[in-house]
mmCIF file of C-alpha atoms in Angstrom:
data_model
loop_
_atom_site.group_PDB
_atom_site.id
_atom_site.type_symbol
_atom_site.label_atom_id
_atom_site.label_comp_id
_atom_site.label_asym_id
_atom_site.label_seq_id
_atom_site.Cartn_x
_atom_site.Cartn_y
_atom_site.Cartn_z
ATOM 1 C CA MET C 137 154.471 133.543 105.955
ATOM 2 C CA THR C 138 151.138 132.862 104.289
ATOM 3 C CA ALA C 139 149.472 129.609 105.373
ATOM 4 C CA PRO C 140 148.586 126.972 102.753
ATOM 5 C CA ASN C 141 145.087 127.255 101.248
ATOM 6 C CA ASP C 142 142.854 124.587 102.772
ATOM 7 C CA ILE C 143 141.014 124.044 99.499
ATOM 8 C CA TRP C 144 142.576 120.926 97.983
ATOM 9 C CA LEU C 145 140.025 118.118 97.622
ATOM 10 C CA ILE C 146 140.025 114.626 96.123
ATOM 11 C CA ALA C 147 138.490 114.863 92.658
ATOM 12 C CA PRO C 148 135.208 112.985 92.099
ATOM 13 C CA THR C 149 135.223 109.925 89.846
ATOM 14 C CA ASP C 150 132.656 111.556 87.539
ATOM 15 C CA LEU C 151 134.912 114.553 86.918
ATOM 16 C CA THR C 152 133.268 117.310 84.838
ATOM 17 C CA LEU C 153 134.779 120.593 83.685
ATOM 18 C CA ARG C 154 132.058 123.195 83.221
ATOM 19 C CA LEU C 155 132.434 126.207 80.944
ATOM 20 C CA ASP C 156 132.669 128.599 83.932
ATOM 21 C CA GLU C 157 135.232 126.519 85.874
ATOM 22 C CA ILE C 158 138.981 126.422 86.344
ATOM 23 C CA HIS C 159 140.434 123.241 87.806
ATOM 24 C CA VAL C 160 143.846 123.355 89.480
ATOM 25 C CA TRP C 161 145.555 120.076 90.362
ATOM 26 C CA ARG C 162 148.235 119.806 93.040
ATOM 27 C CA ILE C 163 150.784 117.138 92.133
ATOM 28 C CA ASP C 164 153.409 115.460 94.324
ATOM 29 C CA LEU C 165 156.391 114.938 92.009
ATOM 30 C CA ASP C 166 158.226 112.670 94.454
ATOM 31 C CA GLN C 167 156.469 109.392 93.658
ATOM 32 C CA PRO C 168 157.346 105.832 94.824
ATOM 33 C CA GLU C 169 159.435 103.765 92.413
ATOM 34 C CA VAL C 170 156.553 101.443 91.461
ATOM 35 C CA GLN C 171 154.346 104.412 90.575
ATOM 36 C CA LEU C 172 157.191 105.998 88.588
ATOM 37 C CA GLN C 173 157.546 102.845 86.536
ATOM 38 C CA ASN C 174 153.816 102.881 85.771
ATOM 39 C CA LEU C 175 153.903 106.561 84.800
ATOM 40 C CA ALA C 176 156.951 106.015 82.567
ATOM 41 C CA THR C 177 154.932 103.575 80.438
ATOM 42 C CA THR C 178 152.506 106.393 79.530
ATOM 43 C CA LEU C 179 155.223 108.700 78.144
ATOM 44 C CA SER C 180 156.149 109.069 74.494
ATOM 45 C CA SER C 181 159.617 108.082 73.264
ATOM 46 C CA GLU C 182 160.449 111.800 72.912
ATOM 47 C CA GLU C 183 159.457 112.445 76.541
ATOM 48 C CA MET C 184 161.516 109.483 77.757
ATOM 49 C CA ALA C 185 164.504 110.804 75.791
ATOM 50 C CA ARG C 186 164.054 114.171 77.509
ATOM 51 C CA ALA C 187 163.900 112.452 80.895
ATOM 52 C CA GLN C 188 167.166 110.621 80.236
ATOM 53 C CA ARG C 189 168.943 113.903 79.497
ATOM 54 C CA PHE C 190 168.584 115.038 83.122
ATOM 55 C CA TYR C 191 171.900 114.617 84.935
ATOM 56 C CA PHE C 192 170.418 114.091 88.417
ATOM 57 C CA GLN C 193 168.165 111.115 89.058
ATOM 58 C CA GLU C 194 165.865 113.254 91.232
ATOM 59 C CA HIS C 195 165.190 115.648 88.314
ATOM 60 C CA ARG C 196 164.678 112.745 85.922
ATOM 61 C CA GLN C 197 162.157 111.119 88.260
ATOM 62 C CA ARG C 198 160.272 114.355 88.819
ATOM 63 C CA PHE C 199 160.012 114.943 85.071
ATOM 64 C CA ILE C 200 158.575 111.454 84.555
ATOM 65 C CA ALA C 201 156.123 111.965 87.424
ATOM 66 C CA GLY C 202 155.037 115.394 86.162
ATOM 67 C CA ARG C 203 154.509 114.303 82.554
ATOM 68 C CA GLY C 204 152.876 111.001 83.469
ATOM 69 C CA ILE C 205 150.457 112.619 85.917
ATOM 70 C CA LEU C 206 149.700 115.427 83.433
ATOM 71 C CA ARG C 207 148.799 112.766 80.845
ATOM 72 C CA THR C 208 146.638 110.965 83.429
ATOM 73 C CA ILE C 209 144.760 114.163 84.335
ATOM 74 C CA LEU C 210 144.173 115.231 80.724
ATOM 75 C CA GLY C 211 143.155 111.676 79.831
ATOM 76 C CA ARG C 212 140.379 111.871 82.431
ATOM 77 C CA TYR C 213 138.902 114.968 80.801
ATOM 78 C CA LEU C 214 139.281 113.584 77.282
ATOM 79 C CA GLY C 215 138.030 110.096 78.124
ATOM 80 C CA ILE C 216 141.174 108.370 76.798
ATOM 81 C CA GLN C 217 144.187 106.504 78.157
ATOM 82 C CA PRO C 218 147.170 108.638 79.319
ATOM 83 C CA ARG C 219 149.382 107.205 76.576
ATOM 84 C CA GLN C 220 146.887 108.367 73.913
ATOM 85 C CA VAL C 221 147.285 112.049 74.863
ATOM 86 C CA GLN C 222 149.301 113.887 72.220
ATOM 87 C CA PHE C 223 150.972 117.291 72.446
ATOM 88 C CA ASN C 224 152.104 120.061 70.140
ATOM 89 C CA TYR C 225 154.622 122.678 71.257
ATOM 90 C CA GLN C 226 154.337 126.415 70.745
ATOM 91 C CA GLN C 227 157.252 128.625 69.717
ATOM 92 C CA ARG C 228 158.566 129.027 73.269
ATOM 93 C CA GLY C 229 158.132 125.338 74.107
ATOM 94 C CA LYS C 230 154.745 125.595 75.832
ATOM 95 C CA PRO C 231 152.925 122.247 75.459
ATOM 96 C CA VAL C 232 149.347 122.313 74.146
ATOM 97 C CA LEU C 233 147.041 119.498 73.118
ATOM 98 C CA ALA C 234 147.560 118.245 69.570
ATOM 99 C CA ASP C 235 145.129 119.376 66.853
ATOM 100 C CA THR C 236 143.391 115.986 67.122
ATOM 101 C CA PHE C 237 141.814 117.206 70.365
ATOM 102 C CA ALA C 238 140.880 120.712 69.177
ATOM 103 C CA ASP C 239 137.148 119.982 69.419
ATOM 104 C CA SER C 240 137.478 119.398 73.170
ATOM 105 C CA GLY C 241 138.372 123.069 73.721
ATOM 106 C CA LEU C 242 140.574 121.896 76.602
ATOM 107 C CA ALA C 243 143.368 124.288 77.597
ATOM 108 C CA PHE C 244 145.964 123.552 80.266
ATOM 109 C CA ASN C 245 149.216 124.771 81.741
ATOM 110 C CA LEU C 246 151.772 123.136 84.022
ATOM 111 C CA SER C 247 154.272 124.531 86.515
ATOM 112 C CA HIS C 248 156.624 122.859 88.967
ATOM 113 C CA SER C 249 159.084 123.866 91.667
ATOM 114 C CA GLN C 250 161.116 121.492 93.837
ATOM 115 C CA GLY C 251 158.915 118.448 94.532
ATOM 116 C CA LEU C 252 155.569 120.091 93.801
ATOM 117 C CA GLY C 253 153.649 120.666 90.587
ATOM 118 C CA LEU C 254 150.438 122.462 89.609
ATOM 119 C CA CYS C 255 148.308 121.805 86.546
ATOM 120 C CA ALA C 256 145.589 124.330 85.622
ATOM 121 C CA VAL C 257 142.811 123.231 83.257
ATOM 122 C CA ASN C 258 140.135 125.270 81.539
ATOM 123 C CA CYS C 259 137.704 124.952 78.652
ATOM 124 C CA THR C 260 138.085 127.367 75.696
ATOM 125 C CA ARG C 261 140.113 130.143 77.383
ATOM 126 C CA GLU C 262 143.876 130.699 77.509
ATOM 127 C CA ILE C 263 145.248 129.855 80.953
ATOM 128 C CA GLY C 264 148.615 130.115 82.708
ATOM 129 C CA VAL C 265 149.888 128.898 86.079
ATOM 130 C CA ASP C 266 153.158 129.542 87.884
ATOM 131 C CA LEU C 267 154.447 127.989 91.093
ATOM 132 C CA GLU C 268 157.506 129.045 93.077
ATOM 133 C CA TYR C 269 159.231 127.797 96.201
ATOM 134 C CA ILE C 270 160.023 130.747 98.456
ATOM 135 C CA ARG C 271 163.766 130.719 99.022
ATOM 136 C CA PRO C 272 166.416 133.230 100.138
ATOM 137 C CA MET C 273 167.881 135.225 97.246
ATOM 138 C CA SER C 274 170.959 137.398 97.679
ATOM 139 C CA ASP C 275 170.156 139.422 94.553
ATOM 140 C CA LEU C 276 166.442 139.882 95.252
ATOM 141 C CA GLU C 277 166.479 143.698 95.094
ATOM 142 C CA ALA C 278 168.617 143.725 91.936
ATOM 143 C CA LEU C 279 166.220 141.314 90.209
ATOM 144 C CA ALA C 280 163.226 143.351 91.326
ATOM 145 C CA LYS C 281 164.811 146.549 90.009
ATOM 146 C CA ARG C 282 165.496 144.872 86.655
ATOM 147 C CA PHE C 283 162.189 143.069 86.084
ATOM 148 C CA PHE C 284 159.619 144.994 88.127
ATOM 149 C CA LEU C 285 157.974 148.340 87.502
ATOM 150 C CA PRO C 286 158.994 151.323 89.699
ATOM 151 C CA ARG C 287 155.866 151.178 91.880
ATOM 152 C CA GLU C 288 156.345 147.429 92.434
ATOM 153 C CA TYR C 289 160.019 147.901 93.286
ATOM 154 C CA GLU C 290 159.271 150.674 95.784
ATOM 155 C CA MET C 291 156.553 148.600 97.470
ATOM 156 C CA LEU C 292 159.001 145.697 97.803
ATOM 157 C CA ARG C 293 161.708 147.919 99.311
ATOM 158 C CA SER C 294 159.264 149.233 101.939
ATOM 159 C CA LEU C 295 158.829 145.743 103.427
ATOM 160 C CA SER C 296 160.842 143.839 106.026
ATOM 161 C CA ALA C 297 163.345 141.225 104.780
ATOM 162 C CA ASN C 298 160.933 138.343 105.481
ATOM 163 C CA GLN C 299 158.031 140.075 103.738
ATOM 164 C CA GLN C 300 160.255 140.978 100.786
ATOM 165 C CA GLN C 301 160.916 137.331 99.938
ATOM 166 C CA GLU C 302 157.254 136.372 99.835
ATOM 167 C CA ALA C 303 156.204 139.543 97.995
ATOM 168 C CA PHE C 304 158.926 139.044 95.376
ATOM 169 C CA PHE C 305 157.718 135.545 94.536
ATOM 170 C CA ARG C 306 154.088 136.670 94.563
ATOM 171 C CA TYR C 307 154.918 139.351 92.001
ATOM 172 C CA TRP C 308 156.901 136.846 89.973
ATOM 173 C CA THR C 309 154.206 134.124 89.895
ATOM 174 C CA CYS C 310 151.469 136.603 88.959
ATOM 175 C CA LYS C 311 153.461 138.035 86.069
ATOM 176 C CA GLU C 312 154.696 134.629 84.915
ATOM 177 C CA ALA C 313 151.199 133.089 85.022
ATOM 178 C CA TYR C 314 149.908 135.814 82.714
ATOM 179 C CA LEU C 315 152.889 135.523 80.350
ATOM 180 C CA LYS C 316 152.491 131.737 80.203
ATOM 181 C CA ALA C 317 148.814 132.146 79.334
ATOM 182 C CA THR C 318 149.592 134.543 76.491
ATOM 183 C CA GLY C 319 152.695 132.663 75.337
ATOM 184 C CA ASP C 320 154.942 135.713 75.826
ATOM 185 C CA GLY C 321 158.450 135.332 77.234
ATOM 186 C CA LEU C 322 160.135 136.621 80.372
ATOM 187 C CA SER C 323 161.344 139.663 78.420
ATOM 188 C CA GLN C 324 157.824 141.048 78.963
ATOM 189 C CA LEU C 325 157.942 140.742 82.781
ATOM 190 C CA GLU C 326 158.514 144.445 83.344
ATOM 191 C CA GLN C 327 155.539 145.367 81.142
ATOM 192 C CA ILE C 328 152.959 143.601 83.306
ATOM 193 C CA GLU C 329 151.991 145.648 86.363
ATOM 194 C CA VAL C 330 150.727 143.842 89.436
ATOM 195 C CA SER C 331 149.241 145.529 92.483
ATOM 196 C CA LEU C 332 149.573 143.697 95.813
ATOM 197 C CA THR C 333 150.369 144.170 99.505
ATOM 198 C CA PRO C 334 151.228 141.653 102.281
ATOM 199 C CA THR C 335 147.541 141.606 103.284
ATOM 200 C CA GLU C 336 145.710 142.188 99.984
ATOM 201 C CA PRO C 337 145.361 139.811 96.997
ATOM 202 C CA ALA C 338 147.169 140.641 93.788
ATOM 203 C CA LYS C 339 145.490 142.310 90.823
ATOM 204 C CA LEU C 340 146.617 142.756 87.239
ATOM 205 C CA GLN C 341 146.589 146.472 86.511
ATOM 206 C CA ILE C 342 145.166 147.843 83.234
ATOM 207 C CA LEU C 343 144.352 144.342 81.908
ATOM 208 C CA GLU C 344 140.604 144.509 82.471
ATOM 209 C CA ASP C 345 139.671 141.267 80.687
ATOM 210 C CA TRP C 346 141.900 138.937 82.743
ATOM 211 C CA SER C 347 141.342 137.189 86.084
ATOM 212 C CA LEU C 348 144.134 136.454 88.537
ATOM 213 C CA PHE C 349 143.994 133.922 91.382
ATOM 214 C CA GLU C 350 146.680 133.513 94.040
ATOM 215 C CA LEU C 351 147.181 130.138 95.713
ATOM 216 C CA VAL C 352 149.354 128.816 98.534
ATOM 217 C CA PRO C 353 149.603 125.083 97.735
ATOM 218 C CA ALA C 354 152.052 124.215 100.547
ATOM 219 C CA ASN C 355 154.291 125.789 103.173
ATOM 220 C CA ASN C 356 156.853 128.147 101.604
ATOM 221 C CA TYR C 357 155.180 128.006 98.180
ATOM 222 C CA VAL C 358 153.172 130.618 96.314
ATOM 223 C CA ALA C 359 151.346 130.249 93.012
ATOM 224 C CA ALA C 360 149.119 132.199 90.652
ATOM 225 C CA VAL C 361 146.663 131.357 87.877
ATOM 226 C CA ALA C 362 145.813 133.815 85.095
ATOM 227 C CA VAL C 363 142.899 133.287 82.727
ATOM 228 C CA GLU C 364 140.950 135.351 80.213
ATOM 229 C CA ASN C 365 137.627 136.900 81.284
ATOM 230 C CA PHE C 366 135.813 136.946 84.637
ATOM 231 C CA GLY C 367 133.212 134.996 86.593
ATOM 232 C CA TRP C 368 135.269 131.845 87.082
ATOM 233 C CA ASN C 369 134.536 129.153 89.659
ATOM 234 C CA LEU C 370 137.868 127.805 90.949
ATOM 235 C CA LYS C 371 138.136 124.177 92.027
ATOM 236 C CA CYS C 372 141.331 122.743 93.478
ATOM 237 C CA TRP C 373 142.059 119.019 93.346
ATOM 238 C CA GLN C 374 144.741 116.936 95.027
ATOM 239 C CA TYR C 375 146.051 114.286 92.644
#
């Protein structure tokens, strides 16, 4: 299994996002009760209503942590309090900053799996991030046959059972990161071709004006970030 990337640093107090940078934040969603209470005070009434709709307390707490920390991170870039951050929602539910903050050019995307979250931030360009916990799946080959392109499916089938799991989630995160950046839905998964092997980084095929970064934020996790254009400097922060 791929080892976690040893690239997660504590962000400086004078945090700056340059035009050629992508910042990715690693977020622990399992926060202490006192911290959860503080984060809950930053959420809007609509977000708190959403939190209360979760049946399991664990899911409710992780939602509050994810949204509160997202607000805290974005507030740092915008120079405002977390509670002052406002969102709009695109057609498929993707949160974006409200029109009030359009002049900032700030773009972001959030993904979470189990107790871990990732937030990718960029200035002016569309960005998408996807994070997945690598877990056994009984229908892995069937899902790959349905959602992956023939060359991807054949590459997956050529691997050992252990390698198949990791490769499947690598394919999935790469495709999903791109689709989240563009705002397209999962119905487009099979139209995005990704080239990868167990030892080589993934690449988006055909799409010449997009960059793709693979990350391993923790044991048994894989993630990918997709962003328009090239020449990006990637910085990874631990919240």
